[in-house]
mmCIF file of C-alpha atoms in Angstrom:
data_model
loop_
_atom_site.group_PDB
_atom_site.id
_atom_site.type_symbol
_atom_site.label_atom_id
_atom_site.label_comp_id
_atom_site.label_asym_id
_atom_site.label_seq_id
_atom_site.Cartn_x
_atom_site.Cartn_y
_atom_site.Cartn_z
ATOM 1 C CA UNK A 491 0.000 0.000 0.000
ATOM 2 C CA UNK A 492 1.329 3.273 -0.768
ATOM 3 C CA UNK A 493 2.204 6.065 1.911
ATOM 4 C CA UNK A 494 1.356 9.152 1.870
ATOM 5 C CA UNK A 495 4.858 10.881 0.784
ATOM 6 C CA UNK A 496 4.145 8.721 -2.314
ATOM 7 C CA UNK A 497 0.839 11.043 -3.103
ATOM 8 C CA UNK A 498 2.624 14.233 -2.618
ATOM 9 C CA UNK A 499 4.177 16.455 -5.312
ATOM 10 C CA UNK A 500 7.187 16.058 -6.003
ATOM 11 C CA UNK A 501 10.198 18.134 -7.770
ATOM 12 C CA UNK A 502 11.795 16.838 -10.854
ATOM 13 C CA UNK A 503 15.443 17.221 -11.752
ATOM 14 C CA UNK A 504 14.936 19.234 -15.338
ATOM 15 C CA UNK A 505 12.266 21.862 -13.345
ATOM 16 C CA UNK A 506 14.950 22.553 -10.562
ATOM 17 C CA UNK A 507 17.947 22.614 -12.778
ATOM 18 C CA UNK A 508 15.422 25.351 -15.193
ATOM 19 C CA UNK A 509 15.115 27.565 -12.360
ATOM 20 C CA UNK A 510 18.215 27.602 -10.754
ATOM 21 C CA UNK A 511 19.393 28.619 -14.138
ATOM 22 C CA UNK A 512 16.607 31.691 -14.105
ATOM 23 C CA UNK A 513 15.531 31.964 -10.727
ATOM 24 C CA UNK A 514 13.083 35.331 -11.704
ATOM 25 C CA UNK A 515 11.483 32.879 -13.870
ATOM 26 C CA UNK A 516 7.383 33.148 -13.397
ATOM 27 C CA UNK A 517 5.184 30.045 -12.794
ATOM 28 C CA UNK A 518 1.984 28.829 -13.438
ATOM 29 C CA UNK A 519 -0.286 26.444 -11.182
ATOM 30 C CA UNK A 520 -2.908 24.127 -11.979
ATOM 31 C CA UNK A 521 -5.432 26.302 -10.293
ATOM 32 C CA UNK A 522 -4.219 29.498 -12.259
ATOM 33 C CA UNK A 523 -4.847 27.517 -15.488
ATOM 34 C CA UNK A 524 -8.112 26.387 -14.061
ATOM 35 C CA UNK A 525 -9.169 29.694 -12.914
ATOM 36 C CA UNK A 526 -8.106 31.145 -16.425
ATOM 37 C CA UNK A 527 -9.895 29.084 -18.688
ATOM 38 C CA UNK A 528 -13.017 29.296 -16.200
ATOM 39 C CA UNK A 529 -13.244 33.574 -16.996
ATOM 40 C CA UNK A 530 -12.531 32.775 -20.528
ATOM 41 C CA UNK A 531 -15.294 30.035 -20.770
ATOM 42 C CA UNK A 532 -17.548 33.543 -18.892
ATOM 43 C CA UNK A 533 -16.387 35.942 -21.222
ATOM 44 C CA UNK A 534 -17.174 33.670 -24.560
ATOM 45 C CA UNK A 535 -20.932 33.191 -22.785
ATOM 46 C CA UNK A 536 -20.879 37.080 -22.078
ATOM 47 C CA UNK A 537 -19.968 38.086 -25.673
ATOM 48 C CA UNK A 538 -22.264 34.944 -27.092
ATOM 49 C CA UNK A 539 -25.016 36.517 -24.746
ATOM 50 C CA UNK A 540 -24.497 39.978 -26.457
ATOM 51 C CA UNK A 541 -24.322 38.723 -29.816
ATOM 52 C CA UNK A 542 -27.757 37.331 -29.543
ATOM 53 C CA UNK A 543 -28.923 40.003 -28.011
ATOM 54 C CA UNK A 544 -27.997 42.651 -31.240
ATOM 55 C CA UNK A 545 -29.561 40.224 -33.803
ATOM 56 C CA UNK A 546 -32.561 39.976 -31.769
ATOM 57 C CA UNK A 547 -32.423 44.263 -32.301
ATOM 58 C CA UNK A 548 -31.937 44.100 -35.588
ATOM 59 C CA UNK A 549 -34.513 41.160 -36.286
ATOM 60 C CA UNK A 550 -36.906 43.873 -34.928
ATOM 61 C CA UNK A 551 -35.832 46.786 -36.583
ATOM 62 C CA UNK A 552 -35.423 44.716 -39.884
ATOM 63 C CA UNK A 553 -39.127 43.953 -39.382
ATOM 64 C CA UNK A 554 -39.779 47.776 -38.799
ATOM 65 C CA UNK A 555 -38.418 48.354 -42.249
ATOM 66 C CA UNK A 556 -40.452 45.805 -43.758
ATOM 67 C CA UNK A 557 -43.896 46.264 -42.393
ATOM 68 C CA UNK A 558 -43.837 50.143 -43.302
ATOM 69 C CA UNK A 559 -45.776 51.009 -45.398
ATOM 70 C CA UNK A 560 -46.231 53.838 -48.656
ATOM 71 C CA UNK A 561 -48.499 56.406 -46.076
ATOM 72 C CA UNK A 562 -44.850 56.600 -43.766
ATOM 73 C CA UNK A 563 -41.935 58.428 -43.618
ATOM 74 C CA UNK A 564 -39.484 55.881 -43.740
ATOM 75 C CA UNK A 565 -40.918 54.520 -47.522
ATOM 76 C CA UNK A 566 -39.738 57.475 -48.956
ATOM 77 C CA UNK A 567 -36.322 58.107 -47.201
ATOM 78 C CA UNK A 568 -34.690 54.732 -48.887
ATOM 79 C CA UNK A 569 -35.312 56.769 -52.202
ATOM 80 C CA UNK A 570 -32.788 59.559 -50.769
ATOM 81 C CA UNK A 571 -30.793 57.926 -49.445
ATOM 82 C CA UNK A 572 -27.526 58.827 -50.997
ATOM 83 C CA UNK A 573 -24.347 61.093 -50.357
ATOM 84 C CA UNK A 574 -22.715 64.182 -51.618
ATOM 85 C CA UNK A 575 -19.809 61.955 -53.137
ATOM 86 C CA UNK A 576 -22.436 59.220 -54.653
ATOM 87 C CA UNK A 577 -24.760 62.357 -56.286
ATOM 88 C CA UNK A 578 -21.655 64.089 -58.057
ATOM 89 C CA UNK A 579 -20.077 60.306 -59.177
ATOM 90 C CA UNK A 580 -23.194 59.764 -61.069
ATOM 91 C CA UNK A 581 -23.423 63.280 -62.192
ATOM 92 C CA UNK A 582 -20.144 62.489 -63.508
ATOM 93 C CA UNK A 583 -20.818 59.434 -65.250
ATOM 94 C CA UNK A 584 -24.004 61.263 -66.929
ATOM 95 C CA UNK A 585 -21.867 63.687 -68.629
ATOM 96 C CA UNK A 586 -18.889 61.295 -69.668
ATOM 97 C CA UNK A 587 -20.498 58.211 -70.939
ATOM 98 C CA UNK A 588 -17.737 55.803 -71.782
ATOM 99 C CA UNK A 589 -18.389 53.189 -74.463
ATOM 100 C CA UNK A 590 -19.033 49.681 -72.853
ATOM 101 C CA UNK A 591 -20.007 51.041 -69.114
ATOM 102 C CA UNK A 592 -23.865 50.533 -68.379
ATOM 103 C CA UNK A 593 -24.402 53.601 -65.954
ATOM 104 C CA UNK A 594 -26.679 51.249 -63.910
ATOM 105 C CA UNK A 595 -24.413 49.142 -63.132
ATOM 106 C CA UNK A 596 -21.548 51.380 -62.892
ATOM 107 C CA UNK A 597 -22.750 54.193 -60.919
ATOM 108 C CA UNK A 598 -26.189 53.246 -59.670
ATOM 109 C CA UNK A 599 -25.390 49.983 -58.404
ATOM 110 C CA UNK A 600 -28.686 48.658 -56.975
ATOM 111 C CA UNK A 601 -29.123 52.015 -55.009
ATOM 112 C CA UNK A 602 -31.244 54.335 -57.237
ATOM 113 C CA UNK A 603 -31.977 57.704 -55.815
ATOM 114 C CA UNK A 604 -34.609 60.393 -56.380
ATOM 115 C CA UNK A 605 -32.205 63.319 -54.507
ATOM 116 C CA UNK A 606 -30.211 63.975 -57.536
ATOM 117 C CA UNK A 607 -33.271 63.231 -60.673
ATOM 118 C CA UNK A 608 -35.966 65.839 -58.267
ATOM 119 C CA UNK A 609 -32.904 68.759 -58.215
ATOM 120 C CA UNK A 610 -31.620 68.177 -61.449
ATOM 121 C CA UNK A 611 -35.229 68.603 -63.084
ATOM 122 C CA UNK A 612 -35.982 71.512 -60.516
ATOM 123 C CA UNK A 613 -32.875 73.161 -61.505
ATOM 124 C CA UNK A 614 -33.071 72.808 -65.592
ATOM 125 C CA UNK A 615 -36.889 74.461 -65.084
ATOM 126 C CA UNK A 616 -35.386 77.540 -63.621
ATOM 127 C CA UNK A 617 -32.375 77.686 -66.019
ATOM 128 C CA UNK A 618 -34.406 76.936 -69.210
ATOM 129 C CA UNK A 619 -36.984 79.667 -67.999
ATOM 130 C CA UNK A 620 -34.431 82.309 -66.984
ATOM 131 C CA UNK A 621 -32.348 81.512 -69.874
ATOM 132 C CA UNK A 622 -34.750 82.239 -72.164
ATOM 133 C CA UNK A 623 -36.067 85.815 -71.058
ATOM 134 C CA UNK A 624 -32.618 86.549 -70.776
ATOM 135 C CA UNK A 625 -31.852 85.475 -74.669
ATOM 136 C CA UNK A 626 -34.837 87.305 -76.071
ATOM 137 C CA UNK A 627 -33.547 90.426 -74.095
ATOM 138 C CA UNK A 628 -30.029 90.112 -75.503
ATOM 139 C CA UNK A 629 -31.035 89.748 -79.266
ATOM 140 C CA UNK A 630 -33.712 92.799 -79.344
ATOM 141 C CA UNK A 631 -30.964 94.674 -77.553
ATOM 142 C CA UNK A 632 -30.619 98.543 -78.865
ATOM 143 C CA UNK A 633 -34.145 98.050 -80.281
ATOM 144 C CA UNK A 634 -36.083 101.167 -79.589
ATOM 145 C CA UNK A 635 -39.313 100.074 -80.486
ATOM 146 C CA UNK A 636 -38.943 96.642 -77.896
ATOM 147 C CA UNK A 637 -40.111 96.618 -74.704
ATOM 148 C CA UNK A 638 -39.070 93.642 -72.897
ATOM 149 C CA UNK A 639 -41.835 91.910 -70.862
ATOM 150 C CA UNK A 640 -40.391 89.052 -68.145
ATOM 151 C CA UNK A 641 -42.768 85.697 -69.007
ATOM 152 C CA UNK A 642 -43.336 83.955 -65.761
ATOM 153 C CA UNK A 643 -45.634 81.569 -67.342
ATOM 154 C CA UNK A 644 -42.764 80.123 -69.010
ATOM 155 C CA UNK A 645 -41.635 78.687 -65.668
ATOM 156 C CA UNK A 646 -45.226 76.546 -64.982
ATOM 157 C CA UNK A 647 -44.407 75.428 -68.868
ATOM 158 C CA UNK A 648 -41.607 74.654 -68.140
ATOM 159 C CA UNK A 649 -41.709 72.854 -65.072
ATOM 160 C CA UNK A 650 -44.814 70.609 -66.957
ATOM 161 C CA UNK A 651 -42.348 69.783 -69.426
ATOM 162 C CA UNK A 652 -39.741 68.469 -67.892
ATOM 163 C CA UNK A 653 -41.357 67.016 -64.726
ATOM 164 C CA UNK A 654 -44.432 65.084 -67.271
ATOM 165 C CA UNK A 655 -40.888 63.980 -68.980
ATOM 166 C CA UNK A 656 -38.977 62.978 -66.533
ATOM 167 C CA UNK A 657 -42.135 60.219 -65.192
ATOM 168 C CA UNK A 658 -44.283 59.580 -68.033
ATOM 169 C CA UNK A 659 -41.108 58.490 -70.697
ATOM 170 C CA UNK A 660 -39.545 56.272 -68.009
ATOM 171 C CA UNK A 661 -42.747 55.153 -66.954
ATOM 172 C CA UNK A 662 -43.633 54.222 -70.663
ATOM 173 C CA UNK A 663 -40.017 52.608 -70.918
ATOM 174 C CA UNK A 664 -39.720 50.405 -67.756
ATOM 175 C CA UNK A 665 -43.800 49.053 -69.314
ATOM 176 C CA UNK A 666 -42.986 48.218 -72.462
ATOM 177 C CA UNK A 667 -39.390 46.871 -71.310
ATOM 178 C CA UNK A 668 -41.256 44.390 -68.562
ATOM 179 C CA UNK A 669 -43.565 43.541 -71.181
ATOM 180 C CA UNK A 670 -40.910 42.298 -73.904
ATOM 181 C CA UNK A 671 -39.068 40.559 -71.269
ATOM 182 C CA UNK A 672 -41.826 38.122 -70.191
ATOM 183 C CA UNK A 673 -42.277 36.728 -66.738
ATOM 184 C CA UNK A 674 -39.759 34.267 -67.150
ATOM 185 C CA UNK A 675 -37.096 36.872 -68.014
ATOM 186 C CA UNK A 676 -38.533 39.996 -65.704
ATOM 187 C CA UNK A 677 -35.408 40.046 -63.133
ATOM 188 C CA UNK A 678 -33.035 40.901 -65.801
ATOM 189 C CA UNK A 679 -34.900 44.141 -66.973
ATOM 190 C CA UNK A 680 -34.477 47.490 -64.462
ATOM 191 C CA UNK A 681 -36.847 48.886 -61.856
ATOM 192 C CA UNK A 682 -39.349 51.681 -62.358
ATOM 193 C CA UNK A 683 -37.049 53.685 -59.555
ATOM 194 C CA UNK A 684 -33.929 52.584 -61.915
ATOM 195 C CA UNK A 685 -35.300 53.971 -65.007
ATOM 196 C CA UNK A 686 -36.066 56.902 -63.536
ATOM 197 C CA UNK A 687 -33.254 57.502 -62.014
ATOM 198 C CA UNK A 688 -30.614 56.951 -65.143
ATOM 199 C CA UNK A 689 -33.403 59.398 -66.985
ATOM 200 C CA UNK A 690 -32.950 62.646 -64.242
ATOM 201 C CA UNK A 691 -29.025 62.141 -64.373
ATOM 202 C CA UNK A 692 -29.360 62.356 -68.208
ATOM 203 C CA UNK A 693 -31.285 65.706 -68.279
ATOM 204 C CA UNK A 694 -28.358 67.333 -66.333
ATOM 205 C CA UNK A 695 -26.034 67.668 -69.358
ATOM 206 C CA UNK A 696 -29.063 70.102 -70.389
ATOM 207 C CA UNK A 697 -28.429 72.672 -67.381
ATOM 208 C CA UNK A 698 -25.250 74.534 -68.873
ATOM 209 C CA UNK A 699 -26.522 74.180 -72.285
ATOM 210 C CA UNK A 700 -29.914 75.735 -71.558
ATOM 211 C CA UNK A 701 -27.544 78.602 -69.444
ATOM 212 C CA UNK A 702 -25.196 79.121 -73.381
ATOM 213 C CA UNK A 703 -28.356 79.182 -75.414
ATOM 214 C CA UNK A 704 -28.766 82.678 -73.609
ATOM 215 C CA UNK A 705 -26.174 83.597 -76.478
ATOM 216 C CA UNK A 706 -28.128 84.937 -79.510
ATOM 217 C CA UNK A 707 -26.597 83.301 -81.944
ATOM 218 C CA UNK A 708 -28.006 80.799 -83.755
ATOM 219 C CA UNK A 709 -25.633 78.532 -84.671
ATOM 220 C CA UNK A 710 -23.857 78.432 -81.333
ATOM 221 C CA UNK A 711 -27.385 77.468 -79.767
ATOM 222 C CA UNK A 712 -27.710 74.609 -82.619
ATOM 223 C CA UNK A 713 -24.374 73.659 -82.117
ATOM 224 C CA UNK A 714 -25.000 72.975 -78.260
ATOM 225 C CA UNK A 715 -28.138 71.138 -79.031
ATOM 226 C CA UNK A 716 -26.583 68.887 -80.936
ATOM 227 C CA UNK A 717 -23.703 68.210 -78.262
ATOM 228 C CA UNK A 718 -25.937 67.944 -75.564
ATOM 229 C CA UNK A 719 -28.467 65.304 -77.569
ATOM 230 C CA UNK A 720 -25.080 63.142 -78.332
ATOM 231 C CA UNK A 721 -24.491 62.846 -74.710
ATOM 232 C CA UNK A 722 -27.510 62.620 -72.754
ATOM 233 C CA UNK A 723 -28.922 60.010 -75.725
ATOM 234 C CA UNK A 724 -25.458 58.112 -75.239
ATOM 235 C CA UNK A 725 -25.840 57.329 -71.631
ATOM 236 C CA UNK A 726 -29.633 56.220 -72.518
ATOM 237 C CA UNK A 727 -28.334 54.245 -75.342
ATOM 238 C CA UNK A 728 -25.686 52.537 -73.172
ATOM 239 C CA UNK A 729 -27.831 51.846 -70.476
ATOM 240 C CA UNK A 730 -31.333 50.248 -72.445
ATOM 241 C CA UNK A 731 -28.931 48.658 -75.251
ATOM 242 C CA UNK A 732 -28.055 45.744 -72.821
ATOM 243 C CA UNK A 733 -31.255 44.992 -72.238
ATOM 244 C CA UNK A 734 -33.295 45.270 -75.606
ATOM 245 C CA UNK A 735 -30.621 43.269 -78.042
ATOM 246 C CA UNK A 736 -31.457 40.025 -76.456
ATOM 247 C CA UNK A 737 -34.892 40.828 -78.312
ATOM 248 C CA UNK A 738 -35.731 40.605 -82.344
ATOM 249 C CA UNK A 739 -33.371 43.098 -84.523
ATOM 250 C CA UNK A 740 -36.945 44.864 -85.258
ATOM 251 C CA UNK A 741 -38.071 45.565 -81.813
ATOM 252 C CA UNK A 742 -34.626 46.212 -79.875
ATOM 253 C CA UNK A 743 -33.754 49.116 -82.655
ATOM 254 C CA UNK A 744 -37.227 50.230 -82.517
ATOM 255 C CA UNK A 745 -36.606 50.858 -78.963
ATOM 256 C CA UNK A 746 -33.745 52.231 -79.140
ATOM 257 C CA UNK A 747 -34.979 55.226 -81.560
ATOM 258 C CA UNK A 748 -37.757 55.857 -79.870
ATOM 259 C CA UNK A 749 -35.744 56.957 -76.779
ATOM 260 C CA UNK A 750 -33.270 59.070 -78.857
ATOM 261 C CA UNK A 751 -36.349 60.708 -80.965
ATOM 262 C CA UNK A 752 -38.108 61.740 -77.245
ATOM 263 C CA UNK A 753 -35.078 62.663 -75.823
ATOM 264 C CA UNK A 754 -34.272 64.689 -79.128
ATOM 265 C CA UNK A 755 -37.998 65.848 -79.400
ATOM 266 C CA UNK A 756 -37.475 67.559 -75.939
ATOM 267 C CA UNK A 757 -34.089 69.615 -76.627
ATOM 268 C CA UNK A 758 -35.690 70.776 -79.792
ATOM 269 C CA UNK A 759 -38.965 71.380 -77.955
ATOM 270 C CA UNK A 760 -37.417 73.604 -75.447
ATOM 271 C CA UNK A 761 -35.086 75.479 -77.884
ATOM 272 C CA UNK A 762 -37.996 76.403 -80.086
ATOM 273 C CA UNK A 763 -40.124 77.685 -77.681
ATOM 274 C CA UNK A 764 -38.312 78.878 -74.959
ATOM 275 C CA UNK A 765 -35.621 80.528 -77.420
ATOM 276 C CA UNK A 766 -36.985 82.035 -80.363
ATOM 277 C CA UNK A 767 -36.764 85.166 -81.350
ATOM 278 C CA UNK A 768 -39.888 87.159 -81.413
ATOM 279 C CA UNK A 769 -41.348 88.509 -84.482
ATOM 280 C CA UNK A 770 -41.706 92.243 -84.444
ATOM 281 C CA UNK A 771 -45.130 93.545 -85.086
ATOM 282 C CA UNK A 772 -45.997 97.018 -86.519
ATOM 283 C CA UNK A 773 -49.157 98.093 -86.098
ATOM 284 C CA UNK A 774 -51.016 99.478 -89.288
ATOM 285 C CA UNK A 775 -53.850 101.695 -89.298
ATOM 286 C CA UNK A 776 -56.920 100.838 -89.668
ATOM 287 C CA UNK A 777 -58.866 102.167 -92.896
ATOM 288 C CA UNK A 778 -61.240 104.472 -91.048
ATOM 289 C CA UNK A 779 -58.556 106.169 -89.832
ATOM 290 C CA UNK A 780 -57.379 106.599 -93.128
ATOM 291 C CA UNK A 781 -60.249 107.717 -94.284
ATOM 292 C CA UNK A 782 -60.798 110.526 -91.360
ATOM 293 C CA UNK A 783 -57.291 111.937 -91.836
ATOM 294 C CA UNK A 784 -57.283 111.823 -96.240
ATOM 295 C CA UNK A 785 -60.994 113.784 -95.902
ATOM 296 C CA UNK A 786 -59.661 116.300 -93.926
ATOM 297 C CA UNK A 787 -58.481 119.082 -95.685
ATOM 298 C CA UNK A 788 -57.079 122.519 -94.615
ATOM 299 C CA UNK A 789 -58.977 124.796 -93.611
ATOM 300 C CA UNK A 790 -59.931 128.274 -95.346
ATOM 301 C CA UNK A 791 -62.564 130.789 -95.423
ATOM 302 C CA UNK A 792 -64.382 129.059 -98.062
ATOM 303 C CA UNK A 793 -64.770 125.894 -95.208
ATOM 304 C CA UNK A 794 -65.947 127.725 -92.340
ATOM 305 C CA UNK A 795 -69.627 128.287 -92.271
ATOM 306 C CA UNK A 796 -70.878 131.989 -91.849
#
């Protein structure tokens, strides 16, 4: 049977001869180790505890988000929800299409705003409507007989114009596109949000050119038409393309015009009204006052009655 200075610990050789060589050298017990793992095995439960407690959150707030509904607040902020730096990228990408680079997929990138297509159409209103009294003042300039009359209606015009443009094209667009694609194929085609959205960045290439058509000339008005149409149609072009040529040859070009004839329809449409030069009236007398003054003669004794 074994005594009891058999049970007890006991120092081995290689452990003395280590710390007579380093006798500052630190050791660790059994219970230390035992102790140690023991918090750990408390801190993993702690942080396990809190982990599960934050997807509980946001399993609530992700509900939240999904049971509101048109009537609140929080619908509508997801549609403006973007940055300063995301706005001017895409502003960027609208007026330097590159050949190849869908600016849906590029720029938008599943996050399609309102913000930047409601102040790009609120600003071209203002600058097509200013821009165009100010033209017709410049070219009757050092015309006596003009008298320059601001035309405020021009703003509700123009404001129907672009806004009606802005929904109703898209709105025809995204239709027709769902409708070619079929329900088997209806994920690949865009959103009603993402067609609107790549048609307000468009319309911003027309915000300096509507502010140079105030320069009476012309052919540098024309010229500017033309540039702005070649890029605004381009990033339409490049964006719809990849979706239509999977369709017949007849109905994908088909498509394709009719976006570049709209958008070309509206840059003409907005030059010729809001830019023309006005016709100068003179008034011409009527022929009883023709009559009046030509039977009239000068007067002489023989004329006035005794």
């Amino acid at each position: 049977m074994a005594s009891p200075d058999d049970l007890k610990f006991q120092e081995f050789d290689e452990a003395a001869d280590l710390l007579s060589a380093d006798p500052g050298a630190s050791t660790l017990s059994v219970s230390a180790l035992s102790s140690t793992a023991a918090g750990t095995q408390d801190t993993k439960v702690d942080l396990s505890e809190d982990e599960e407690n934050q997807q509980e959150n946001s399993g609530l707030l992700g509900g939240e988000n999904k049971t509101s509904g048109f009537w609140t607040f929080e619908y509508y902020q997801s549609f403006f929800n973007v940055d300063t730096m995301q706005v001017l990228d895409r502003i960027k990408g609208s007026v330097m299409p590159v050949p190849g680079r869908n600016f849906i997929k590029h720029h938008i990138r599943n996050n399609p705003d309102l913000y930047g297509p409601f102040w790009i159409c609120a600003t071209l209103v203002f600058s097509v409507a200013i821009s165009g009294n100010l033209s017709n003042f410049l070219s009757h300039q050092g015309d006596v007989k003009y008298h320059y009359r601001p035309q405020f209606h021009r703003v509700t015009i123009a404001a129907l114009v672009v806004f009606l443009y802005a929904w109703l094209v898209p709105l025809g667009v995204w239709g027709f596109l769902t409708w070619r694609q079929g329900t088997e194929r209806q994920t690949s085609a865009y959103s009603f949000l993402e067609t609107v959205c790549v048609y307000g960045y468009s319309l911003f290439i027309f915000i300096p050119t509507s502010v140079l058509w105030s320069i009476p000339f012309q052919w540098v008005q024309w010229t500017l038409i033309v540039i702005a149409m070649v890029i605004s149609g381009s990033v339409l072009v490049l964006t719809f393309w990849p979706v239509v040529r999977d369709d017949t040859k007849v109905a994908a070009f088909a498509t394709v015009a009719s976006i570049v004839v709209l958008h070309a329809l509206l840059a003409i449409g907005c030059k010729l009204y809001f830019f023309e030069t006005a016709l100068e009236i003179t008034p011409t007398p009527t022929p009883g006052h023709l009559t009046m003054n030509t039977s009239m003669g000068p007067m002489t004794n023989d004329n006035v009655p005794g």
